[in-house]
Amino acid sequence: MLLPLLGLLLLLLLPLVVFRQSLSQDARLSWLASLQHRVAWWALGWAAAWQQWKLEQSTRHVSQSQQQALRGCLRGPQLPRCPLRGDIDISTFRNALPLTKASLIQEKESRGQPPTSIYHGETSLQATLLGLAALKKAHPEVLAPGNTARVTPTSPWSSPLPWPGHALDQAGPPGARESSALLLQALRYPGLRALEAGTAAELLDIFLGLETDGRELAEAVATGNPGEPLPRRAAELRQALEQGPRGLALRLWPKLQVVVTLDSGGQTEAVAALAALWCQGLAFFSPAYVASGGVVGLNLWPEQPRGLYLLPPGTPFIELLPVTEGAQEGAASTLLLAEAQKGTEYELVLTDHTSLTRCRLGDVIQVVGAYNQCPVVRFIYRLSQTLSVRGENIGEDVFSEALGKAVRQWPGAKLLDHVCVESSILDSAEGSAPHYEVFVELRGLRNLSEENRDKLDHCLQEASPYYKSLRFRGSVGPARVHLVGQGGFRELRAALAASPSFAFPPEMPRVLRHRHLAEFLQRRVVS
């Protein structure tokens, strides 16, 4: 409904152009672009207000809304093994559809069909419209024409709506699909107030690439398009790049205010690295919680330093599986959104009408508040990224916290990225106890002493008493830390993107399960 409405409004503007024929061509184009921008924002504002009203209604009556969402799922394609029809209660639904792990679904897809998003629904549209409205309220100047640039082919906005601030896309290379072309166009405009990137890891790669290709990009800006050389801007770029990574974004674009990028799925370290170095002093906004190619949660709070997400009661149909330490597989039953308890951790369970599969996503969230009757959550970790060589089960969040604590004890070091490999994957436990092989990329430290390497194992023992007991008995060997050369993780992400099972948003693995990927990094170790 939004796109036809916007198209009609733009058509109504055409007769007005006749009255501007006396103006110069540049003036007419500027006037028309400004008018189109205002009309587009009127349409988007109207649509956002409508979505906000719908969200208010659905979250105030969440049990009824979830029942409607369940009926919507069951109206989709019915599978022979699950002939559900009509209004059914939640118990019947759970009994008819047993829980399935996301890894099993992905394995089935990878055997024949190309991977696709299995989660769709109005949540995707809500995330974009309400995210735009929230961003405009928090940073009013950001969405003015020409103030925003996207520097990756992928977008953090989940629904393909017309973005009224994308004057740069119109001025840039038509249909540009390469990050280098998008970055080059952004570098030409010093007045940017917002940068967009699909994910934080992709943006990190952009800034890492600036360090190696910055001179060539500045030269390209100096050369410019035919008739548009920008030697003064090129000189500004060279001077900004010569001063190093810290605060680079604000030197390149002095009016920059916010970075818009997705932050779930292993993006935490990339966000931290960007905030500590290249994007120091800037706000970050992740407009949606996206997993397995679909939108799960809405972010209505751009002012929050870390992403908070409202779990809406629409499609996909969401259930919450309590995460209880020591509980047996399948022992706990799922809860509905209205039953969520503040402070409790849950694994997300999603059902979509296209597959009718109750999928255990593997993402663990913590409830931190409520919006009407719906939970507001924070992403914590992924169950698939758990380390365990002797049943110790060190989660992604526990390991990252221990590694961060260790890096803070390494003089001058800033952590850019890391992955872990269980020693059996690389056959590196022969003649020794099983252990973790840890690969890190750092800034500010070129070599790791043995004393520094040992600090990680000490931090892991402090974080996990069970791991400490295994180390004391000698059942688990000390973690081995390897320093990867500059650009090694960027190359790893490129290799992952070339995989046939690659889907957006690309999750950054923290535990590598495949030998060829572990060896890929092993060949790039410098210390």
Coordinates of C-alpha atoms in Angstrom, one line a residue:
M1 CA 0.0 0.0 0.0
L2 CA 2.9 2.4 0.8
L3 CA 4.6 2.2 -2.6
P4 CA 1.5 2.8 -4.8
L5 CA 0.6 5.8 -2.5
L6 CA 4.1 7.2 -2.9
G7 CA 4.0 6.7 -6.7
L8 CA 0.6 8.5 -6.9
L9 CA 1.9 11.4 -4.9
L10 CA 5.0 11.7 -7.1
L11 CA 2.8 11.6 -10.2
L12 CA 0.7 14.5 -8.9
L13 CA 3.9 16.5 -8.6
L14 CA 4.6 16.4 -12.3
P15 CA 2.2 19.2 -13.3
L16 CA 3.9 21.5 -10.9
V17 CA 7.1 21.2 -12.8
V18 CA 5.4 23.0 -15.7
F19 CA 5.3 26.1 -13.6
R20 CA 9.0 25.9 -13.0
Q21 CA 10.1 26.0 -16.6
S22 CA 11.4 29.5 -16.2
L23 CA 14.0 28.4 -13.7
S24 CA 17.4 27.1 -14.7
Q25 CA 17.8 23.4 -15.2
D26 CA 19.9 23.0 -12.0
A27 CA 17.4 25.0 -10.0
R28 CA 14.5 23.0 -11.3
L29 CA 16.2 19.7 -10.4
S30 CA 17.0 21.0 -6.9
W31 CA 13.5 22.2 -6.4
L32 CA 11.9 19.0 -7.6
A33 CA 14.3 16.8 -5.5
S34 CA 13.5 18.8 -2.4
L35 CA 9.8 18.6 -3.0
Q36 CA 10.0 14.8 -3.7
H37 CA 11.9 14.4 -0.5
R38 CA 9.2 16.2 1.5
V39 CA 6.4 14.2 -0.1
A40 CA 8.2 10.9 0.4
W41 CA 8.7 11.7 4.1
W42 CA 5.1 12.6 4.4
A43 CA 4.1 9.2 3.0
L44 CA 6.7 7.4 5.1
G45 CA 5.6 9.3 8.2
W46 CA 2.0 8.4 7.6
A47 CA 2.9 4.7 7.1
A48 CA 5.0 4.7 10.2
A49 CA 2.2 6.2 12.3
W50 CA -0.1 3.5 11.0
Q51 CA 2.4 0.8 11.9
Q52 CA 2.9 2.4 15.4
W53 CA -0.8 2.3 16.0
K54 CA -1.0 -1.4 14.9
L55 CA 2.0 -2.2 17.2
E56 CA 0.3 -0.5 20.1
Q57 CA -2.9 -2.5 19.6
S58 CA -1.1 -5.9 19.1
T59 CA 1.2 -5.5 22.1
R60 CA -1.6 -4.5 24.5
H61 CA -3.5 -7.7 23.7
V62 CA -0.5 -10.0 23.1
S63 CA -2.3 -13.3 23.8
Q64 CA -4.9 -12.5 21.3
S65 CA -2.3 -11.2 18.8
Q66 CA -0.3 -14.4 19.1
Q67 CA -3.3 -16.5 18.5
Q68 CA -4.0 -14.6 15.3
A69 CA -0.4 -15.0 14.3
L70 CA -0.7 -18.8 14.9
R71 CA -3.8 -18.9 12.7
G72 CA -1.9 -17.0 10.0
C73 CA 0.9 -19.6 10.1
L74 CA -1.6 -22.5 9.8
R75 CA -3.3 -20.9 6.8
G76 CA -0.1 -21.3 4.9
P77 CA 1.0 -24.4 2.9
Q78 CA -0.1 -27.5 4.8
L79 CA 2.3 -30.4 4.9
P80 CA 1.0 -34.0 4.8
R81 CA 2.8 -34.8 8.0
C82 CA 1.0 -32.0 9.8
P83 CA -2.6 -31.6 8.6
L84 CA -3.5 -28.7 11.1
R85 CA -6.7 -26.9 10.3
G86 CA -8.9 -24.2 11.8
D87 CA -8.6 -22.8 15.3
I88 CA -6.4 -25.0 17.5
D89 CA -5.0 -24.4 21.0
I90 CA -1.3 -24.0 21.7
S91 CA -1.0 -27.4 23.3
T92 CA -2.3 -29.1 20.1
F93 CA 0.1 -27.0 18.0
R94 CA 3.1 -28.0 20.1
N95 CA 2.2 -31.7 20.1
A96 CA 1.7 -31.7 16.3
L97 CA 5.0 -29.9 15.6
P98 CA 8.0 -31.0 17.6
L99 CA 10.9 -28.6 18.1
T100 CA 13.6 -28.7 15.4
K101 CA 17.1 -27.2 15.6
A102 CA 18.0 -24.6 13.0
S103 CA 21.2 -26.6 12.2
L104 CA 19.1 -29.5 10.9
I105 CA 17.1 -27.2 8.7
Q106 CA 20.2 -25.6 7.2
E107 CA 21.8 -29.0 6.6
K108 CA 18.7 -30.1 4.7
E109 CA 18.7 -26.9 2.6
S110 CA 22.4 -27.3 1.8
R111 CA 21.9 -30.7 0.3
G112 CA 20.0 -29.5 -2.7
Q113 CA 18.2 -26.1 -2.7
P114 CA 19.9 -22.8 -2.3
P115 CA 19.4 -21.3 1.2
T116 CA 16.5 -18.9 1.5
S117 CA 15.0 -16.9 4.3
I118 CA 12.4 -19.0 6.2
Y119 CA 11.1 -16.1 8.3
H120 CA 8.9 -13.4 6.7
G121 CA 6.0 -11.2 7.8
E122 CA 4.9 -7.7 8.6
T123 CA 7.7 -7.4 11.2
S124 CA 10.1 -6.6 8.4
L125 CA 8.1 -3.7 7.3
Q126 CA 7.5 -2.5 10.8
A127 CA 11.2 -2.6 11.6
T128 CA 12.1 -0.3 8.7
L129 CA 9.3 2.2 9.1
L130 CA 9.5 2.5 12.9
G131 CA 13.3 2.4 12.8
L132 CA 13.3 5.3 10.3
A133 CA 10.9 7.3 12.5
A134 CA 12.9 6.6 15.6
L135 CA 16.1 7.6 13.9
K136 CA 14.7 10.8 12.6
K137 CA 13.4 11.7 16.1
A138 CA 16.8 11.0 17.7
H139 CA 18.9 12.6 15.0
P140 CA 16.7 15.0 13.0
E141 CA 19.3 16.2 10.6
V142 CA 20.5 12.8 9.6
L143 CA 17.8 12.1 7.1
A144 CA 18.0 15.3 5.1
P145 CA 18.8 14.9 1.4
G146 CA 22.4 13.9 0.8
N147 CA 23.3 13.4 4.5
T148 CA 23.3 9.6 4.5
A149 CA 25.5 7.1 2.6
R150 CA 25.5 3.4 2.5
V151 CA 29.0 1.9 2.0
T152 CA 28.2 -1.8 1.6
P153 CA 26.0 -3.5 -1.1
T154 CA 23.8 -4.9 1.7
S155 CA 21.5 -2.7 3.8
P156 CA 20.7 -2.7 7.5
W157 CA 17.0 -1.9 6.6
S158 CA 15.0 -5.1 6.2
S159 CA 12.3 -3.9 3.9
P160 CA 13.2 -2.3 0.5
L161 CA 11.5 1.0 1.0
P162 CA 12.5 4.2 -0.8
W163 CA 15.0 6.0 1.4
P164 CA 14.5 9.8 1.0
G165 CA 18.0 10.6 2.2
H166 CA 19.8 8.6 -0.5
A167 CA 20.7 11.5 -2.7
L168 CA 24.2 9.9 -2.9
D169 CA 22.8 6.8 -4.5
Q170 CA 21.3 8.9 -7.3
A171 CA 24.5 10.9 -7.8
G172 CA 26.8 7.8 -7.6
P173 CA 27.4 5.1 -10.1
P174 CA 24.1 3.6 -11.3
G175 CA 23.4 0.2 -9.8
A176 CA 26.7 0.1 -7.9
R177 CA 27.1 -3.2 -6.2
E178 CA 30.7 -3.0 -5.0
S179 CA 31.7 -1.6 -1.6
S180 CA 34.6 0.2 -3.2
A181 CA 32.3 2.2 -5.6
L182 CA 30.0 3.1 -2.7
L183 CA 32.8 4.1 -0.4
L184 CA 34.4 6.3 -3.1
Q185 CA 31.1 8.1 -3.6
A186 CA 30.7 8.6 0.2
L187 CA 34.3 10.0 0.5
R188 CA 33.4 12.8 -2.0
Y189 CA 30.9 14.3 0.4
P190 CA 32.3 15.7 3.7
G191 CA 28.9 16.7 5.0
L192 CA 27.6 13.2 5.7
R193 CA 25.8 12.7 9.0
A194 CA 25.1 9.0 8.9
L195 CA 26.9 5.9 7.5
E196 CA 25.0 2.7 6.7
A197 CA 26.4 -0.8 6.4
G198 CA 24.7 -4.2 6.3
T199 CA 26.6 -5.5 9.3
A200 CA 29.2 -4.2 11.8
A201 CA 31.7 -6.7 10.5
E202 CA 31.2 -5.5 6.9
L203 CA 31.8 -1.9 8.1
L204 CA 34.9 -3.0 10.0
D205 CA 36.3 -4.5 6.7
I206 CA 35.5 -1.1 5.0
F207 CA 37.7 0.8 7.5
L208 CA 40.4 -1.9 7.4
G209 CA 40.4 -1.6 3.6
L210 CA 40.7 2.2 3.9
E211 CA 44.1 1.7 5.6
T212 CA 45.4 -0.3 2.6
D213 CA 43.6 1.4 -0.3
G214 CA 43.2 4.9 1.1
R215 CA 45.8 6.6 -1.1
E216 CA 44.2 5.1 -4.2
L217 CA 40.8 6.2 -3.2
A218 CA 42.0 9.8 -2.4
E219 CA 43.6 9.8 -5.9
A220 CA 40.3 8.7 -7.4
V221 CA 38.6 11.6 -5.6
A222 CA 41.2 14.0 -6.9
T223 CA 40.7 12.8 -10.4
G224 CA 36.9 12.8 -10.0
N225 CA 34.2 12.1 -12.6
P226 CA 34.6 13.9 -15.9
G227 CA 34.5 17.6 -15.2
E228 CA 34.3 17.1 -11.4
P229 CA 37.8 16.8 -9.9
L230 CA 38.0 17.5 -6.2
P231 CA 41.6 18.1 -5.3
R232 CA 40.8 20.0 -2.1
R233 CA 38.7 17.1 -0.8
A234 CA 41.4 14.6 -1.8
A235 CA 44.0 16.6 0.2
E236 CA 41.6 16.5 3.2
L237 CA 41.3 12.7 2.9
R238 CA 45.0 12.2 2.7
Q239 CA 45.5 14.3 5.8
A240 CA 42.8 12.4 7.7
L241 CA 44.2 9.0 6.8
E242 CA 47.8 9.9 7.8
Q243 CA 46.6 10.4 11.4
G244 CA 45.8 6.8 12.0
P245 CA 42.6 4.8 12.7
R246 CA 41.5 6.5 16.0
G247 CA 38.6 8.9 15.2
L248 CA 39.1 8.5 11.4
A249 CA 35.4 8.6 10.6
L250 CA 34.9 12.0 12.2
R251 CA 38.0 13.3 10.4
L252 CA 36.6 12.1 7.1
W253 CA 33.1 13.4 7.8
P254 CA 33.2 16.0 10.5
K255 CA 29.4 16.2 10.8
L256 CA 28.9 12.5 11.2
Q257 CA 26.5 11.5 14.0
V258 CA 25.4 7.9 13.8
V259 CA 26.3 4.5 12.3
V260 CA 23.4 2.4 11.2
T261 CA 24.2 -1.3 11.0
L262 CA 23.0 -4.7 12.2
D263 CA 24.7 -5.9 15.4
S264 CA 23.4 -9.5 16.0
G265 CA 25.0 -12.7 15.0
G266 CA 28.6 -12.4 16.2
Q267 CA 28.9 -8.6 15.5
T268 CA 29.6 -7.5 19.1
E269 CA 33.4 -7.4 18.7
A270 CA 33.2 -5.5 15.4
V271 CA 30.9 -2.9 17.0
A272 CA 33.4 -2.6 20.0
A273 CA 36.4 -2.3 17.7
L274 CA 34.7 0.3 15.5
A275 CA 33.6 2.3 18.6
A276 CA 37.1 2.2 20.1
L277 CA 39.0 3.2 17.0
W278 CA 37.6 4.3 13.6
C279 CA 34.1 5.4 14.8
Q280 CA 35.1 6.8 18.2
G281 CA 32.5 9.3 19.4
L282 CA 29.7 8.2 17.2
A283 CA 26.3 6.6 18.1
F284 CA 25.4 3.2 16.8
F285 CA 21.9 2.1 15.8
S286 CA 20.8 -1.4 14.8
P287 CA 17.2 -1.0 13.5
A288 CA 16.2 -4.7 13.8
Y289 CA 17.2 -8.0 15.3
V290 CA 17.7 -10.1 12.2
A291 CA 18.4 -13.9 12.3
S292 CA 18.4 -16.5 9.5
G293 CA 17.5 -13.9 7.0
G294 CA 14.4 -12.6 8.7
V295 CA 13.4 -10.0 11.3
V296 CA 12.7 -11.2 14.8
G297 CA 12.7 -7.9 16.8
L298 CA 12.2 -4.2 16.5
N299 CA 14.5 -1.5 17.8
L300 CA 12.6 1.6 18.9
W301 CA 15.4 3.1 21.0
P302 CA 18.3 4.6 18.9
E303 CA 19.5 6.4 22.0
Q304 CA 20.4 3.2 23.8
P305 CA 24.2 2.3 23.5
R306 CA 23.4 -1.4 23.1
G307 CA 20.6 -2.8 21.0
L308 CA 17.3 -3.4 22.7
Y309 CA 14.7 -5.2 20.8
L310 CA 10.9 -5.6 21.1
L311 CA 9.7 -9.1 20.2
P312 CA 6.4 -8.4 18.4
P313 CA 3.4 -10.8 18.5
G314 CA 3.0 -11.1 14.7
T315 CA 4.7 -13.4 12.2
P316 CA 7.0 -15.3 12.6
F317 CA 5.2 -16.9 15.5
I318 CA 7.6 -16.6 18.5
E319 CA 7.9 -19.0 21.5
L320 CA 10.5 -18.8 24.2
L321 CA 12.4 -21.8 25.5
P322 CA 13.9 -21.3 29.0
V323 CA 17.6 -21.8 29.2
T324 CA 18.3 -23.8 32.3
E325 CA 21.8 -24.9 33.2
G326 CA 22.0 -28.6 33.6
A327 CA 18.5 -29.2 32.1
Q328 CA 18.2 -32.2 29.8
E329 CA 17.6 -31.8 26.1
G330 CA 13.9 -31.1 25.5
A331 CA 13.0 -31.1 29.2
A332 CA 11.6 -27.6 29.3
S333 CA 8.5 -26.5 27.5
T334 CA 8.1 -23.3 25.5
L335 CA 6.4 -20.1 26.8
L336 CA 4.4 -17.4 24.9
L337 CA 5.5 -13.8 24.9
A338 CA 3.2 -12.7 27.7
E339 CA 4.7 -15.4 30.0
A340 CA 8.3 -14.0 29.7
Q341 CA 10.0 -13.1 33.0
K342 CA 12.3 -10.1 33.3
G343 CA 16.0 -11.2 33.9
T344 CA 15.4 -14.7 32.5
E345 CA 17.3 -16.1 29.5
Y346 CA 15.4 -17.9 26.7
E347 CA 16.2 -19.5 23.4
L348 CA 14.1 -18.2 20.5
V349 CA 11.7 -20.7 18.8
L350 CA 10.2 -19.5 15.5
T351 CA 7.4 -20.9 13.3
D352 CA 6.7 -19.5 9.8
H353 CA 3.8 -20.2 7.5
T354 CA 6.1 -21.2 4.6
S355 CA 7.6 -24.2 6.4
L356 CA 5.5 -25.0 9.4
T357 CA 8.6 -25.9 11.4
R358 CA 9.0 -25.0 15.0
C359 CA 12.6 -24.0 14.7
R360 CA 15.0 -23.7 17.7
L361 CA 17.0 -20.8 16.4
G362 CA 19.9 -21.2 18.8
D363 CA 20.0 -17.5 19.7
V364 CA 19.7 -16.9 23.5
I365 CA 18.2 -13.6 24.6
Q366 CA 17.6 -12.0 28.0
V367 CA 14.4 -10.2 28.9
V368 CA 15.3 -6.7 30.2
G369 CA 11.9 -5.0 30.2
A370 CA 8.5 -4.8 28.6
Y371 CA 6.6 -2.8 26.0
N372 CA 3.0 -3.1 27.0
Q373 CA 2.6 -6.9 27.4
C374 CA 5.5 -7.8 25.1
P375 CA 9.1 -8.5 26.2
V376 CA 12.0 -6.2 25.4
V377 CA 15.2 -8.3 25.0
R378 CA 18.9 -8.1 24.5
F379 CA 20.9 -10.6 22.5
I380 CA 23.3 -12.6 24.6
Y381 CA 24.9 -15.5 22.7
R382 CA 24.4 -18.3 20.2
L383 CA 24.3 -21.9 21.5
S384 CA 26.0 -23.1 18.3
Q385 CA 29.2 -21.1 19.3
T386 CA 29.7 -23.1 22.5
L387 CA 33.2 -24.5 23.2
S388 CA 33.4 -28.0 24.8
V389 CA 36.3 -30.4 24.6
R390 CA 35.5 -32.2 28.0
G391 CA 31.9 -31.2 28.5
E392 CA 32.7 -27.8 30.0
N393 CA 30.4 -25.9 27.7
I394 CA 31.9 -22.4 27.6
G395 CA 29.4 -20.1 25.9
E396 CA 30.1 -17.5 23.4
D397 CA 29.5 -14.7 25.8
V398 CA 31.6 -16.2 28.6
F399 CA 34.6 -16.7 26.3
S400 CA 34.3 -13.3 24.7
E401 CA 34.3 -11.7 28.2
A402 CA 37.3 -13.7 29.3
L403 CA 39.2 -12.8 26.1
G404 CA 38.3 -9.1 26.4
K405 CA 39.6 -9.2 30.0
A406 CA 42.9 -10.8 28.8
V407 CA 43.4 -8.3 26.0
R408 CA 43.0 -5.4 28.4
Q409 CA 46.1 -6.8 30.1
W410 CA 48.1 -6.8 26.9
P411 CA 49.8 -3.3 26.7
G412 CA 48.5 -1.2 23.8
A413 CA 46.4 -4.0 22.3
K414 CA 42.9 -3.5 20.8
L415 CA 40.9 -6.6 19.8
L416 CA 39.5 -6.6 16.2
D417 CA 38.4 -10.2 15.8
H418 CA 38.7 -13.7 17.1
V419 CA 37.7 -17.3 16.5
C420 CA 38.3 -20.5 18.4
V421 CA 38.9 -24.0 17.2
E422 CA 38.7 -27.1 19.3
S423 CA 42.0 -29.0 19.1
S424 CA 40.4 -32.1 17.6
I425 CA 39.5 -30.1 14.4
L426 CA 43.2 -29.4 13.7
D427 CA 44.5 -32.7 15.3
S428 CA 46.6 -30.5 17.5
A429 CA 45.9 -32.5 20.7
E430 CA 48.2 -35.4 19.7
G431 CA 50.4 -36.1 22.7
S432 CA 48.7 -33.5 24.8
A433 CA 45.3 -32.9 26.5
P434 CA 42.5 -31.4 24.3
H435 CA 42.4 -27.7 24.3
Y436 CA 41.3 -24.5 22.5
E437 CA 43.2 -23.0 19.6
V438 CA 42.4 -19.3 19.7
F439 CA 43.1 -17.0 16.7
V440 CA 43.0 -13.2 17.3
E441 CA 43.6 -10.1 15.2
L442 CA 44.9 -7.1 17.1
R443 CA 45.7 -3.5 16.7
G444 CA 48.6 -2.0 18.6
L445 CA 50.5 -5.2 19.3
R446 CA 52.6 -7.1 16.8
N447 CA 53.9 -10.0 18.9
L448 CA 52.5 -12.0 21.8
S449 CA 54.7 -13.0 24.6
E450 CA 54.2 -16.3 26.4
E451 CA 53.2 -14.4 29.5
N452 CA 50.4 -12.6 27.5
R453 CA 49.2 -15.9 26.0
D454 CA 48.9 -17.4 29.4
K455 CA 46.7 -14.6 30.6
L456 CA 43.8 -15.8 28.5
D457 CA 43.8 -19.2 30.1
H458 CA 43.9 -17.6 33.6
C459 CA 40.9 -15.5 32.6
L460 CA 39.0 -18.5 31.3
Q461 CA 39.6 -20.3 34.6
E462 CA 38.2 -17.3 36.5
A463 CA 35.2 -17.2 34.3
S464 CA 34.4 -21.0 34.4
P465 CA 35.0 -22.9 37.6
Y466 CA 34.4 -26.2 35.8
Y467 CA 37.0 -25.3 33.2
K468 CA 39.4 -24.5 36.1
S469 CA 38.8 -27.9 37.7
L470 CA 39.5 -29.6 34.3
R471 CA 42.7 -27.6 34.0
F472 CA 43.7 -28.5 37.5
R473 CA 43.3 -32.2 36.8
G474 CA 45.1 -32.0 33.5
S475 CA 42.0 -33.2 31.6
V476 CA 42.2 -30.0 29.4
G477 CA 45.3 -28.3 28.2
P478 CA 46.0 -24.6 28.3
A479 CA 44.4 -22.5 25.5
R480 CA 46.9 -21.7 22.7
V481 CA 46.7 -18.2 21.3
H482 CA 47.8 -17.3 17.7
L483 CA 48.1 -13.8 16.3
V484 CA 46.7 -13.5 12.8
G485 CA 48.2 -11.0 10.4
Q486 CA 46.3 -7.8 9.3
G487 CA 43.4 -8.6 7.0
G488 CA 43.3 -12.3 7.8
F489 CA 39.8 -12.1 9.2
R490 CA 38.6 -10.0 6.3
E491 CA 39.8 -12.7 4.0
L492 CA 38.0 -15.3 6.1
R493 CA 34.8 -13.4 5.8
A494 CA 35.3 -13.2 2.0
A495 CA 35.7 -17.0 2.0
L496 CA 32.6 -17.5 4.1
A497 CA 30.6 -15.2 1.7
A498 CA 31.7 -17.4 -1.2
S499 CA 30.1 -20.4 0.4
P500 CA 26.9 -21.7 -1.2
S501 CA 25.2 -21.7 2.2
F502 CA 25.9 -18.0 2.7
A503 CA 22.8 -15.9 3.6
F504 CA 22.2 -12.4 4.8
P505 CA 22.8 -11.2 7.4
P506 CA 26.1 -13.0 7.4
E507 CA 26.9 -14.2 10.9
M508 CA 30.4 -14.1 12.1
P509 CA 31.4 -17.5 13.6
R510 CA 33.3 -17.5 16.8
V511 CA 33.9 -21.3 16.8
L512 CA 35.1 -22.9 13.5
R513 CA 33.8 -26.4 13.0
H514 CA 35.4 -27.1 9.6
R515 CA 39.1 -28.0 9.2
H516 CA 39.6 -26.1 6.0
L517 CA 38.5 -22.8 7.6
A518 CA 40.7 -23.4 10.6
E519 CA 43.7 -24.1 8.3
F520 CA 42.8 -21.0 6.3
L521 CA 43.5 -18.9 9.4
Q522 CA 46.4 -21.0 10.5
R523 CA 48.2 -20.1 7.3
R524 CA 47.9 -16.4 8.2
V525 CA 49.4 -16.6 11.7
V526 CA 52.3 -14.2 12.3
S527 CA 53.0 -14.9 15.9

